[in-house]
mmCIF file of N, CA and C and ligand atoms in Angstrom:
data_model
loop_
_atom_site.group_PDB
_atom_site.id
_atom_site.type_symbol
_atom_site.label_atom_id
_atom_site.label_comp_id
_atom_site.label_asym_id
_atom_site.label_seq_id
_atom_site.Cartn_x
_atom_site.Cartn_y
_atom_site.Cartn_z
ATOM 1 N N MET A 1 -12.688 0.838 6.343
ATOM 2 C CA MET A 1 -11.291 1.088 6.693
ATOM 3 C C MET A 1 -10.638 2.074 5.731
ATOM 4 N N ILE A 2 -10.805 1.856 4.403
ATOM 5 C CA ILE A 2 -10.173 2.805 3.487
ATOM 6 C C ILE A 2 -10.963 4.104 3.453
ATOM 7 N N GLY A 3 -10.236 5.159 3.202
ATOM 8 C CA GLY A 3 -10.842 6.479 3.150
ATOM 9 C C GLY A 3 -10.867 7.012 1.734
ATOM 10 N N ARG A 4 -10.402 8.238 1.571
ATOM 11 C CA ARG A 4 -10.477 8.902 0.271
ATOM 12 C C ARG A 4 -9.565 8.250 -0.759
ATOM 13 N N LEU A 5 -9.923 8.446 -2.023
ATOM 14 C CA LEU A 5 -9.025 8.105 -3.127
ATOM 15 C C LEU A 5 -7.925 9.158 -3.137
ATOM 16 N N ASN A 6 -6.687 8.738 -2.861
ATOM 17 C CA ASN A 6 -5.590 9.715 -2.813
ATOM 18 C C ASN A 6 -5.095 10.065 -4.205
ATOM 19 N N HIS A 7 -4.854 9.035 -5.028
ATOM 20 C CA HIS A 7 -4.464 9.305 -6.412
ATOM 21 C C HIS A 7 -4.678 8.088 -7.293
ATOM 22 N N VAL A 8 -4.700 8.342 -8.585
ATOM 23 C CA VAL A 8 -4.657 7.311 -9.613
ATOM 24 C C VAL A 8 -3.334 7.501 -10.330
ATOM 25 N N ALA A 9 -2.546 6.422 -10.453
ATOM 26 C CA ALA A 9 -1.235 6.520 -11.102
ATOM 27 C C ALA A 9 -1.319 5.953 -12.511
ATOM 28 N N ILE A 10 -0.785 6.701 -13.462
ATOM 29 C CA ILE A 10 -0.790 6.304 -14.867
ATOM 30 C C ILE A 10 0.655 6.224 -15.335
ATOM 31 N N ALA A 11 1.056 5.053 -15.812
ATOM 32 C CA ALA A 11 2.392 4.895 -16.392
ATOM 33 C C ALA A 11 2.358 5.441 -17.809
ATOM 34 N N VAL A 12 3.359 6.245 -18.149
ATOM 35 C CA VAL A 12 3.354 6.921 -19.459
ATOM 36 C C VAL A 12 4.678 6.687 -20.178
ATOM 37 N N PRO A 13 4.631 6.539 -21.515
ATOM 38 C CA PRO A 13 5.862 6.322 -22.274
ATOM 39 C C PRO A 13 6.625 7.620 -22.551
ATOM 40 N N ASP A 14 5.959 8.772 -22.418
ATOM 41 C CA ASP A 14 6.606 10.068 -22.681
ATOM 42 C C ASP A 14 6.069 11.045 -21.638
ATOM 43 N N LEU A 15 6.901 11.335 -20.646
ATOM 44 C CA LEU A 15 6.436 12.122 -19.495
ATOM 45 C C LEU A 15 6.087 13.554 -19.882
ATOM 46 N N GLU A 16 6.945 14.183 -20.694
ATOM 47 C CA GLU A 16 6.685 15.578 -21.073
ATOM 48 C C GLU A 16 5.418 15.696 -21.918
ATOM 49 N N ALA A 17 5.241 14.729 -22.844
ATOM 50 C CA ALA A 17 4.042 14.758 -23.700
ATOM 51 C C ALA A 17 2.781 14.586 -22.843
ATOM 52 N N ALA A 18 2.853 13.679 -21.862
ATOM 53 C CA ALA A 18 1.683 13.455 -21.004
ATOM 54 C C ALA A 18 1.398 14.694 -20.155
ATOM 55 N N ALA A 19 2.457 15.309 -19.619
ATOM 56 C CA ALA A 19 2.275 16.515 -18.803
ATOM 57 C C ALA A 19 1.682 17.645 -19.642
ATOM 58 N N ASP A 20 2.188 17.808 -20.864
ATOM 59 C CA ASP A 20 1.665 18.854 -21.757
ATOM 60 C C ASP A 20 0.191 18.620 -22.064
ATOM 61 N N GLN A 21 -0.172 17.354 -22.264
ATOM 62 C CA GLN A 21 -1.557 17.042 -22.586
ATOM 63 C C GLN A 21 -2.482 17.387 -21.422
ATOM 64 N N TYR A 22 -2.068 17.028 -20.194
ATOM 65 C CA TYR A 22 -2.899 17.358 -19.027
ATOM 66 C C TYR A 22 -2.965 18.878 -18.824
ATOM 67 N N ARG A 23 -1.845 19.561 -19.109
ATOM 68 C CA ARG A 23 -1.805 21.012 -18.914
ATOM 69 C C ARG A 23 -2.646 21.729 -19.968
ATOM 70 N N ASN A 24 -2.434 21.352 -21.236
ATOM 71 C CA ASN A 24 -3.006 22.125 -22.338
ATOM 72 C C ASN A 24 -4.365 21.609 -22.795
ATOM 73 N N ALA A 25 -4.466 20.294 -23.044
ATOM 74 C CA ALA A 25 -5.733 19.764 -23.556
ATOM 75 C C ALA A 25 -6.766 19.656 -22.436
ATOM 76 N N LEU A 26 -6.327 19.208 -21.246
ATOM 77 C CA LEU A 26 -7.286 19.011 -20.153
ATOM 78 C C LEU A 26 -7.332 20.195 -19.192
ATOM 79 N N GLY A 27 -6.380 21.117 -19.323
ATOM 80 C CA GLY A 27 -6.416 22.322 -18.498
ATOM 81 C C GLY A 27 -6.215 22.057 -17.018
ATOM 82 N N ALA A 28 -5.348 21.089 -16.694
ATOM 83 C CA ALA A 28 -5.134 20.712 -15.290
ATOM 84 C C ALA A 28 -3.924 21.442 -14.706
ATOM 85 N N ASN A 29 -3.866 21.411 -13.383
ATOM 86 C CA ASN A 29 -2.786 22.036 -12.627
ATOM 87 C C ASN A 29 -1.656 21.002 -12.471
ATOM 88 N N VAL A 30 -0.644 21.098 -13.330
ATOM 89 C CA VAL A 30 0.404 20.083 -13.435
ATOM 90 C C VAL A 30 1.648 20.531 -12.675
ATOM 91 N N GLY A 31 2.129 19.689 -11.776
ATOM 92 C CA GLY A 31 3.316 20.004 -10.990
ATOM 93 C C GLY A 31 4.599 19.683 -11.744
ATOM 94 N N PRO A 32 5.754 19.914 -11.084
ATOM 95 C CA PRO A 32 7.045 19.643 -11.718
ATOM 96 C C PRO A 32 7.399 18.151 -11.675
ATOM 97 N N ALA A 33 8.274 17.717 -12.569
ATOM 98 C CA ALA A 33 8.779 16.336 -12.548
ATOM 99 C C ALA A 33 9.712 16.169 -11.355
ATOM 100 N N LYS A 34 9.604 15.000 -10.696
ATOM 101 C CA LYS A 34 10.430 14.736 -9.522
ATOM 102 C C LYS A 34 10.963 13.307 -9.597
ATOM 103 N N ASP A 35 12.278 13.145 -9.485
ATOM 104 C CA ASP A 35 12.868 11.809 -9.473
ATOM 105 C C ASP A 35 12.691 11.173 -8.110
ATOM 106 N N GLU A 36 12.274 9.900 -8.119
ATOM 107 C CA GLU A 36 12.133 9.117 -6.882
ATOM 108 C C GLU A 36 13.035 7.895 -7.008
ATOM 109 N N PRO A 37 14.363 8.063 -6.761
ATOM 110 C CA PRO A 37 15.277 6.944 -6.993
ATOM 111 C C PRO A 37 14.944 5.701 -6.158
ATOM 112 N N ASP A 38 14.401 5.888 -4.961
ATOM 113 C CA ASP A 38 14.050 4.732 -4.117
ATOM 114 C C ASP A 38 12.961 3.865 -4.748
ATOM 115 N N HIS A 39 12.145 4.471 -5.615
ATOM 116 C CA HIS A 39 11.030 3.746 -6.227
ATOM 117 C C HIS A 39 11.260 3.474 -7.705
ATOM 118 N N GLY A 40 12.383 3.966 -8.250
ATOM 119 C CA GLY A 40 12.676 3.716 -9.662
ATOM 120 C C GLY A 40 11.733 4.424 -10.614
ATOM 121 N N VAL A 41 11.248 5.596 -10.211
ATOM 122 C CA VAL A 41 10.314 6.329 -11.076
ATOM 123 C C VAL A 41 10.594 7.826 -11.027
ATOM 124 N N THR A 42 10.215 8.493 -12.118
ATOM 125 C CA THR A 42 10.075 9.942 -12.112
ATOM 126 C C THR A 42 8.581 10.217 -12.114
ATOM 127 N N VAL A 43 8.130 11.110 -11.242
ATOM 128 C CA VAL A 43 6.689 11.354 -11.111
ATOM 129 C C VAL A 43 6.360 12.817 -11.371
ATOM 130 N N ILE A 44 5.171 13.019 -11.897
ATOM 131 C CA ILE A 44 4.572 14.354 -11.975
ATOM 132 C C ILE A 44 3.193 14.235 -11.347
ATOM 133 N N PHE A 45 2.905 15.079 -10.381
ATOM 134 C CA PHE A 45 1.578 15.088 -9.768
ATOM 135 C C PHE A 45 0.715 16.152 -10.415
ATOM 136 N N ILE A 46 -0.538 15.776 -10.638
ATOM 137 C CA ILE A 46 -1.528 16.674 -11.201
ATOM 138 C C ILE A 46 -2.618 16.826 -10.158
ATOM 139 N N GLU A 47 -2.829 18.054 -9.727
ATOM 140 C CA GLU A 47 -3.817 18.318 -8.679
ATOM 141 C C GLU A 47 -5.189 18.532 -9.302
ATOM 142 N N LEU A 48 -6.145 17.707 -8.891
ATOM 143 C CA LEU A 48 -7.535 17.909 -9.289
ATOM 144 C C LEU A 48 -8.299 18.369 -8.054
ATOM 145 N N PRO A 49 -9.504 18.909 -8.231
ATOM 146 C CA PRO A 49 -10.239 19.393 -7.056
ATOM 147 C C PRO A 49 -10.490 18.294 -6.016
ATOM 148 N N ASN A 50 -10.672 17.047 -6.457
ATOM 149 C CA ASN A 50 -11.049 15.999 -5.495
ATOM 150 C C ASN A 50 -10.022 14.892 -5.341
ATOM 151 N N THR A 51 -8.952 14.884 -6.139
ATOM 152 C CA THR A 51 -7.929 13.858 -6.005
ATOM 153 C C THR A 51 -6.701 14.286 -6.809
ATOM 154 N N LYS A 52 -5.776 13.370 -7.004
ATOM 155 C CA LYS A 52 -4.568 13.660 -7.785
ATOM 156 C C LYS A 52 -4.389 12.570 -8.834
ATOM 157 N N ILE A 53 -3.698 12.930 -9.899
ATOM 158 C CA ILE A 53 -3.207 11.966 -10.878
ATOM 159 C C ILE A 53 -1.694 11.969 -10.748
ATOM 160 N N GLU A 54 -1.110 10.776 -10.756
ATOM 161 C CA GLU A 54 0.336 10.622 -10.634
ATOM 162 C C GLU A 54 0.824 10.033 -11.954
ATOM 163 N N LEU A 55 1.547 10.827 -12.741
ATOM 164 C CA LEU A 55 2.141 10.300 -13.969
ATOM 165 C C LEU A 55 3.459 9.644 -13.596
ATOM 166 N N LEU A 56 3.640 8.388 -14.023
ATOM 167 C CA LEU A 56 4.830 7.604 -13.671
ATOM 168 C C LEU A 56 5.657 7.332 -14.908
ATOM 169 N N TYR A 57 6.944 7.541 -14.785
ATOM 170 C CA TYR A 57 7.857 7.267 -15.891
ATOM 171 C C TYR A 57 9.062 6.538 -15.302
ATOM 172 N N PRO A 58 9.602 5.534 -16.026
ATOM 173 C CA PRO A 58 10.697 4.743 -15.447
ATOM 174 C C PRO A 58 11.946 5.578 -15.169
ATOM 175 N N LEU A 59 12.603 5.261 -14.067
ATOM 176 C CA LEU A 59 13.902 5.859 -13.724
ATOM 177 C C LEU A 59 14.859 4.692 -13.463
ATOM 178 N N GLY A 60 15.783 4.472 -14.392
ATOM 179 C CA GLY A 60 16.751 3.393 -14.224
ATOM 180 C C GLY A 60 16.322 2.094 -14.889
ATOM 181 N N ASP A 61 17.305 1.204 -15.080
ATOM 182 C CA ASP A 61 17.075 -0.034 -15.838
ATOM 183 C C ASP A 61 16.193 -1.028 -15.086
ATOM 184 N N ASP A 62 16.204 -0.996 -13.746
ATOM 185 C CA ASP A 62 15.381 -1.967 -13.017
ATOM 186 C C ASP A 62 14.148 -1.306 -12.404
ATOM 187 N N SER A 63 13.654 -0.255 -13.091
ATOM 188 C CA SER A 63 12.420 0.391 -12.642
ATOM 189 C C SER A 63 11.256 -0.592 -12.692
ATOM 190 N N PRO A 64 10.393 -0.577 -11.661
ATOM 191 C CA PRO A 64 9.211 -1.449 -11.687
ATOM 192 C C PRO A 64 8.236 -1.086 -12.807
ATOM 193 N N ILE A 65 8.425 0.069 -13.433
ATOM 194 C CA ILE A 65 7.517 0.499 -14.503
ATOM 195 C C ILE A 65 7.932 -0.065 -15.864
ATOM 196 N N ASN A 66 9.192 -0.492 -15.990
ATOM 197 C CA ASN A 66 9.674 -0.975 -17.298
ATOM 198 C C ASN A 66 8.826 -2.123 -17.831
ATOM 199 N N GLY A 67 8.595 -3.130 -16.995
ATOM 200 C CA GLY A 67 7.822 -4.287 -17.439
ATOM 201 C C GLY A 67 6.400 -3.896 -17.815
ATOM 202 N N PHE A 68 5.813 -2.997 -17.029
ATOM 203 C CA PHE A 68 4.442 -2.552 -17.300
ATOM 204 C C PHE A 68 4.361 -1.877 -18.666
ATOM 205 N N LEU A 69 5.344 -1.018 -18.982
ATOM 206 C CA LEU A 69 5.312 -0.308 -20.263
ATOM 207 C C LEU A 69 5.638 -1.242 -21.429
ATOM 208 N N GLU A 70 6.417 -2.307 -21.158
ATOM 209 C CA GLU A 70 6.633 -3.291 -22.226
ATOM 210 C C GLU A 70 5.315 -3.957 -22.606
ATOM 211 N N LYS A 71 4.493 -4.260 -21.576
ATOM 212 C CA LYS A 71 3.198 -4.902 -21.839
ATOM 213 C C LYS A 71 2.159 -3.900 -22.339
ATOM 214 N N ASN A 72 2.327 -2.646 -21.955
ATOM 215 C CA ASN A 72 1.365 -1.585 -22.312
ATOM 216 C C ASN A 72 2.138 -0.411 -22.915
ATOM 217 N N PRO A 73 2.577 -0.545 -24.165
ATOM 218 C CA PRO A 73 3.473 0.467 -24.738
ATOM 219 C C PRO A 73 2.863 1.867 -24.822
ATOM 220 N N ALA A 74 1.540 1.947 -24.901
ATOM 221 C CA ALA A 74 0.908 3.267 -24.967
ATOM 222 C C ALA A 74 0.684 3.856 -23.570
ATOM 223 N N GLY A 75 1.072 3.133 -22.520
ATOM 224 C CA GLY A 75 0.809 3.558 -21.151
ATOM 225 C C GLY A 75 -0.478 2.944 -20.643
ATOM 226 N N GLY A 76 -0.795 3.212 -19.372
ATOM 227 C CA GLY A 76 -2.026 2.672 -18.806
ATOM 228 C C GLY A 76 -2.107 2.956 -17.320
ATOM 229 N N ILE A 77 -3.285 2.688 -16.758
ATOM 230 C CA ILE A 77 -3.456 2.868 -15.312
ATOM 231 C C ILE A 77 -2.615 1.824 -14.600
ATOM 232 N N HIS A 78 -1.741 2.266 -13.719
ATOM 233 C CA HIS A 78 -0.796 1.386 -13.040
ATOM 234 C C HIS A 78 -1.278 0.987 -11.649
ATOM 235 N N HIS A 79 -1.772 1.957 -10.870
ATOM 236 C CA HIS A 79 -2.336 1.624 -9.552
ATOM 237 C C HIS A 79 -3.274 2.722 -9.089
ATOM 238 N N ILE A 80 -4.063 2.356 -8.062
ATOM 239 C CA ILE A 80 -4.915 3.339 -7.403
ATOM 240 C C ILE A 80 -4.518 3.364 -5.931
ATOM 241 N N CYS A 81 -4.598 4.538 -5.328
ATOM 242 C CA CYS A 81 -4.133 4.697 -3.947
ATOM 243 C C CYS A 81 -5.269 5.182 -3.063
ATOM 244 N N TYR A 82 -5.549 4.391 -2.018
ATOM 245 C CA TYR A 82 -6.560 4.748 -1.029
ATOM 246 C C TYR A 82 -5.865 5.203 0.254
ATOM 247 N N GLU A 83 -6.497 6.104 0.947
ATOM 248 C CA GLU A 83 -5.957 6.580 2.220
ATOM 249 C C GLU A 83 -6.428 5.698 3.372
ATOM 250 N N VAL A 84 -5.526 5.486 4.336
ATOM 251 C CA VAL A 84 -5.891 4.799 5.581
ATOM 252 C C VAL A 84 -5.328 5.612 6.750
ATOM 253 N N ASP A 85 -5.961 5.434 7.918
ATOM 254 C CA ASP A 85 -5.505 6.163 9.104
ATOM 255 C C ASP A 85 -4.243 5.543 9.696
ATOM 256 N N ASP A 86 -4.168 4.207 9.668
ATOM 257 C CA ASP A 86 -3.048 3.518 10.315
ATOM 258 C C ASP A 86 -2.606 2.368 9.413
ATOM 259 N N ILE A 87 -1.437 2.493 8.830
ATOM 260 C CA ILE A 87 -1.005 1.541 7.804
ATOM 261 C C ILE A 87 -0.738 0.154 8.402
ATOM 262 N N ILE A 88 -0.285 0.110 9.641
ATOM 263 C CA ILE A 88 0.012 -1.193 10.262
ATOM 264 C C ILE A 88 -1.283 -1.936 10.587
ATOM 265 N N VAL A 89 -2.254 -1.214 11.126
ATOM 266 C CA VAL A 89 -3.561 -1.829 11.405
ATOM 267 C C VAL A 89 -4.181 -2.318 10.103
ATOM 268 N N ALA A 90 -4.101 -1.493 9.051
ATOM 269 C CA ALA A 90 -4.679 -1.865 7.755
ATOM 270 C C ALA A 90 -3.970 -3.093 7.198
ATOM 271 N N ARG A 91 -2.644 -3.094 7.258
ATOM 272 C CA ARG A 91 -1.868 -4.225 6.725
ATOM 273 C C ARG A 91 -2.219 -5.515 7.463
ATOM 274 N N ASP A 92 -2.246 -5.447 8.779
ATOM 275 C CA ASP A 92 -2.488 -6.664 9.552
ATOM 276 C C ASP A 92 -3.899 -7.194 9.306
ATOM 277 N N HIS A 93 -4.859 -6.269 9.174
ATOM 278 C CA HIS A 93 -6.222 -6.698 8.864
ATOM 279 C C HIS A 93 -6.257 -7.385 7.499
ATOM 280 N N LEU A 94 -5.609 -6.762 6.480
ATOM 281 C CA LEU A 94 -5.637 -7.334 5.130
ATOM 282 C C LEU A 94 -4.977 -8.698 5.100
ATOM 283 N N LYS A 95 -3.841 -8.828 5.801
ATOM 284 C CA LYS A 95 -3.168 -10.128 5.834
ATOM 285 C C LYS A 95 -4.071 -11.184 6.464
ATOM 286 N N SER A 96 -4.841 -10.785 7.475
ATOM 287 C CA SER A 96 -5.734 -11.747 8.136
ATOM 288 C C SER A 96 -6.846 -12.203 7.202
ATOM 289 N N THR A 97 -7.133 -11.405 6.142
ATOM 290 C CA THR A 97 -8.148 -11.814 5.161
ATOM 291 C C THR A 97 -7.535 -12.616 4.026
ATOM 292 N N GLY A 98 -6.213 -12.790 4.044
ATOM 293 C CA GLY A 98 -5.542 -13.564 3.009
ATOM 294 C C GLY A 98 -4.942 -12.736 1.895
ATOM 295 N N ALA A 99 -5.082 -11.411 1.946
ATOM 296 C CA ALA A 99 -4.502 -10.555 0.907
ATOM 297 C C ALA A 99 -2.986 -10.521 1.057
ATOM 298 N N ARG A 100 -2.303 -10.481 -0.089
ATOM 299 C CA ARG A 100 -0.840 -10.461 -0.082
ATOM 300 C C ARG A 100 -0.308 -9.031 -0.195
ATOM 301 N N VAL A 101 0.644 -8.722 0.676
ATOM 302 C CA VAL A 101 1.319 -7.427 0.640
ATOM 303 C C VAL A 101 2.604 -7.623 -0.161
ATOM 304 N N LEU A 102 2.868 -6.739 -1.109
ATOM 305 C CA LEU A 102 4.068 -6.876 -1.950
ATOM 306 C C LEU A 102 5.329 -6.511 -1.166
ATOM 307 N N GLY A 103 6.467 -6.983 -1.674
ATOM 308 C CA GLY A 103 7.753 -6.692 -1.038
ATOM 309 C C GLY A 103 7.903 -7.461 0.255
ATOM 310 N N ASN A 104 8.596 -6.855 1.224
ATOM 311 C CA ASN A 104 8.842 -7.554 2.489
ATOM 312 C C ASN A 104 7.707 -7.348 3.494
ATOM 313 N N GLY A 105 6.637 -6.686 3.062
ATOM 314 C CA GLY A 105 5.481 -6.510 3.930
ATOM 315 C C GLY A 105 5.566 -5.309 4.849
ATOM 316 N N GLU A 106 6.738 -4.657 4.844
ATOM 317 C CA GLU A 106 6.890 -3.471 5.699
ATOM 318 C C GLU A 106 6.578 -2.216 4.874
ATOM 319 N N PRO A 107 5.931 -1.212 5.499
ATOM 320 C CA PRO A 107 5.656 0.030 4.766
ATOM 321 C C PRO A 107 6.950 0.698 4.308
ATOM 322 N N LYS A 108 6.879 1.304 3.118
ATOM 323 C CA LYS A 108 7.975 2.117 2.590
ATOM 324 C C LYS A 108 7.497 3.566 2.573
ATOM 325 N N ILE A 109 8.439 4.484 2.526
ATOM 326 C CA ILE A 109 8.039 5.888 2.396
ATOM 327 C C ILE A 109 7.764 6.166 0.918
ATOM 328 N N GLY A 110 6.530 6.585 0.634
ATOM 329 C CA GLY A 110 6.099 6.768 -0.754
ATOM 330 C C GLY A 110 6.456 8.135 -1.299
ATOM 331 N N ALA A 111 5.926 8.415 -2.472
ATOM 332 C CA ALA A 111 6.254 9.637 -3.205
ATOM 333 C C ALA A 111 5.799 10.907 -2.478
ATOM 334 N N HIS A 112 4.889 10.778 -1.521
ATOM 335 C CA HIS A 112 4.431 11.962 -0.771
ATOM 336 C C HIS A 112 5.103 12.064 0.589
ATOM 337 N N GLY A 113 6.122 11.213 0.841
ATOM 338 C CA GLY A 113 6.793 11.248 2.135
ATOM 339 C C GLY A 113 6.006 10.563 3.242
ATOM 340 N N LYS A 114 5.002 9.776 2.875
ATOM 341 C CA LYS A 114 4.168 9.082 3.867
ATOM 342 C C LYS A 114 4.314 7.576 3.672
ATOM 343 N N PRO A 115 4.069 6.763 4.726
ATOM 344 C CA PRO A 115 4.216 5.316 4.594
ATOM 345 C C PRO A 115 3.157 4.701 3.679
ATOM 346 N N VAL A 116 3.624 3.799 2.818
ATOM 347 C CA VAL A 116 2.722 3.130 1.879
ATOM 348 C C VAL A 116 3.007 1.635 1.845
ATOM 349 N N ILE A 117 1.991 0.869 1.459
ATOM 350 C CA ILE A 117 2.173 -0.539 1.086
ATOM 351 C C ILE A 117 1.412 -0.755 -0.222
ATOM 352 N N PHE A 118 1.810 -1.839 -0.925
ATOM 353 C CA PHE A 118 1.101 -2.232 -2.146
ATOM 354 C C PHE A 118 0.543 -3.632 -1.940
ATOM 355 N N LEU A 119 -0.665 -3.856 -2.476
ATOM 356 C CA LEU A 119 -1.353 -5.145 -2.348
ATOM 357 C C LEU A 119 -1.363 -5.854 -3.694
ATOM 358 N N HIS A 120 -1.251 -7.165 -3.655
ATOM 359 C CA HIS A 120 -1.121 -7.944 -4.887
ATOM 360 C C HIS A 120 -2.344 -7.752 -5.787
ATOM 361 N N PRO A 121 -2.131 -7.384 -7.065
ATOM 362 C CA PRO A 121 -3.290 -7.146 -7.946
ATOM 363 C C PRO A 121 -4.181 -8.372 -8.129
ATOM 364 N N LYS A 122 -3.594 -9.562 -8.041
ATOM 365 C CA LYS A 122 -4.435 -10.760 -8.234
ATOM 366 C C LYS A 122 -5.431 -10.926 -7.089
ATOM 367 N N ASP A 123 -5.167 -10.298 -5.959
ATOM 368 C CA ASP A 123 -6.097 -10.369 -4.832
ATOM 369 C C ASP A 123 -7.162 -9.270 -4.897
ATOM 370 N N PHE A 124 -7.027 -8.320 -5.854
ATOM 371 C CA PHE A 124 -7.955 -7.180 -5.935
ATOM 372 C C PHE A 124 -8.435 -6.959 -7.362
ATOM 373 N N ASN A 125 -8.941 -8.047 -7.970
ATOM 374 C CA ASN A 125 -9.611 -7.920 -9.272
ATOM 375 C C ASN A 125 -8.715 -7.346 -10.357
ATOM 376 N N GLY A 126 -7.429 -7.633 -10.250
ATOM 377 C CA GLY A 126 -6.507 -7.194 -11.291
ATOM 378 C C GLY A 126 -5.997 -5.776 -11.119
ATOM 379 N N ALA A 127 -6.383 -5.098 -10.033
ATOM 380 C CA ALA A 127 -5.936 -3.717 -9.814
ATOM 381 C C ALA A 127 -4.856 -3.687 -8.727
ATOM 382 N N LEU A 128 -3.717 -3.098 -9.052
ATOM 383 C CA LEU A 128 -2.683 -2.877 -8.046
ATOM 384 C C LEU A 128 -3.167 -1.777 -7.108
ATOM 385 N N VAL A 129 -3.237 -2.086 -5.822
ATOM 386 C CA VAL A 129 -3.761 -1.141 -4.824
ATOM 387 C C VAL A 129 -2.617 -0.680 -3.930
ATOM 388 N N GLU A 130 -2.497 0.635 -3.793
ATOM 389 C CA GLU A 130 -1.554 1.245 -2.847
ATOM 390 C C GLU A 130 -2.375 1.790 -1.682
ATOM 391 N N LEU A 131 -1.907 1.559 -0.474
ATOM 392 C CA LEU A 131 -2.520 2.198 0.702
ATOM 393 C C LEU A 131 -1.520 3.187 1.264
ATOM 394 N N GLU A 132 -2.001 4.375 1.571
ATOM 395 C CA GLU A 132 -1.123 5.414 2.118
ATOM 396 C C GLU A 132 -1.695 5.904 3.443
ATOM 397 N N GLN A 133 -0.826 5.935 4.444
ATOM 398 C CA GLN A 133 -1.244 6.492 5.738
ATOM 399 C C GLN A 133 -1.187 8.000 5.648
ATOM 400 N N VAL A 134 -2.305 8.653 5.986
ATOM 401 C CA VAL A 134 -2.341 10.120 5.869
ATOM 402 C C VAL A 134 -2.491 10.783 7.233
HETATM 403 CO CO1 CO B 1 1.118 5.925 -5.963
#
């Protein structure tokens, strides 16, 4: 059911420092910072030949990234995103297997303007999984 790895998201304590490191030390193609008020994050996308890296930085006091950075002050991998053809079919199948969908269970429009859902990390070996309809 899942397709390509769309991106790996890394929560970072200093967005500019992380962007500079990917640009200069790793020589990657780093995009501009973009505020996503609906998701409580500022994101920078890094284009790799086979996938993307999404640098996440908190936006606002109730950002979902705040708690993660409190537990991981140096930053860390926050989630991985797999592509699916049909988010509703994927969601309903996952629910039938007992997996928990975060939030109200309805897809939200993600950082790429496409519908996404998140699956409970405790149901996936400790990894927060995002599914994106492409
Ligand atoms: Co993501």
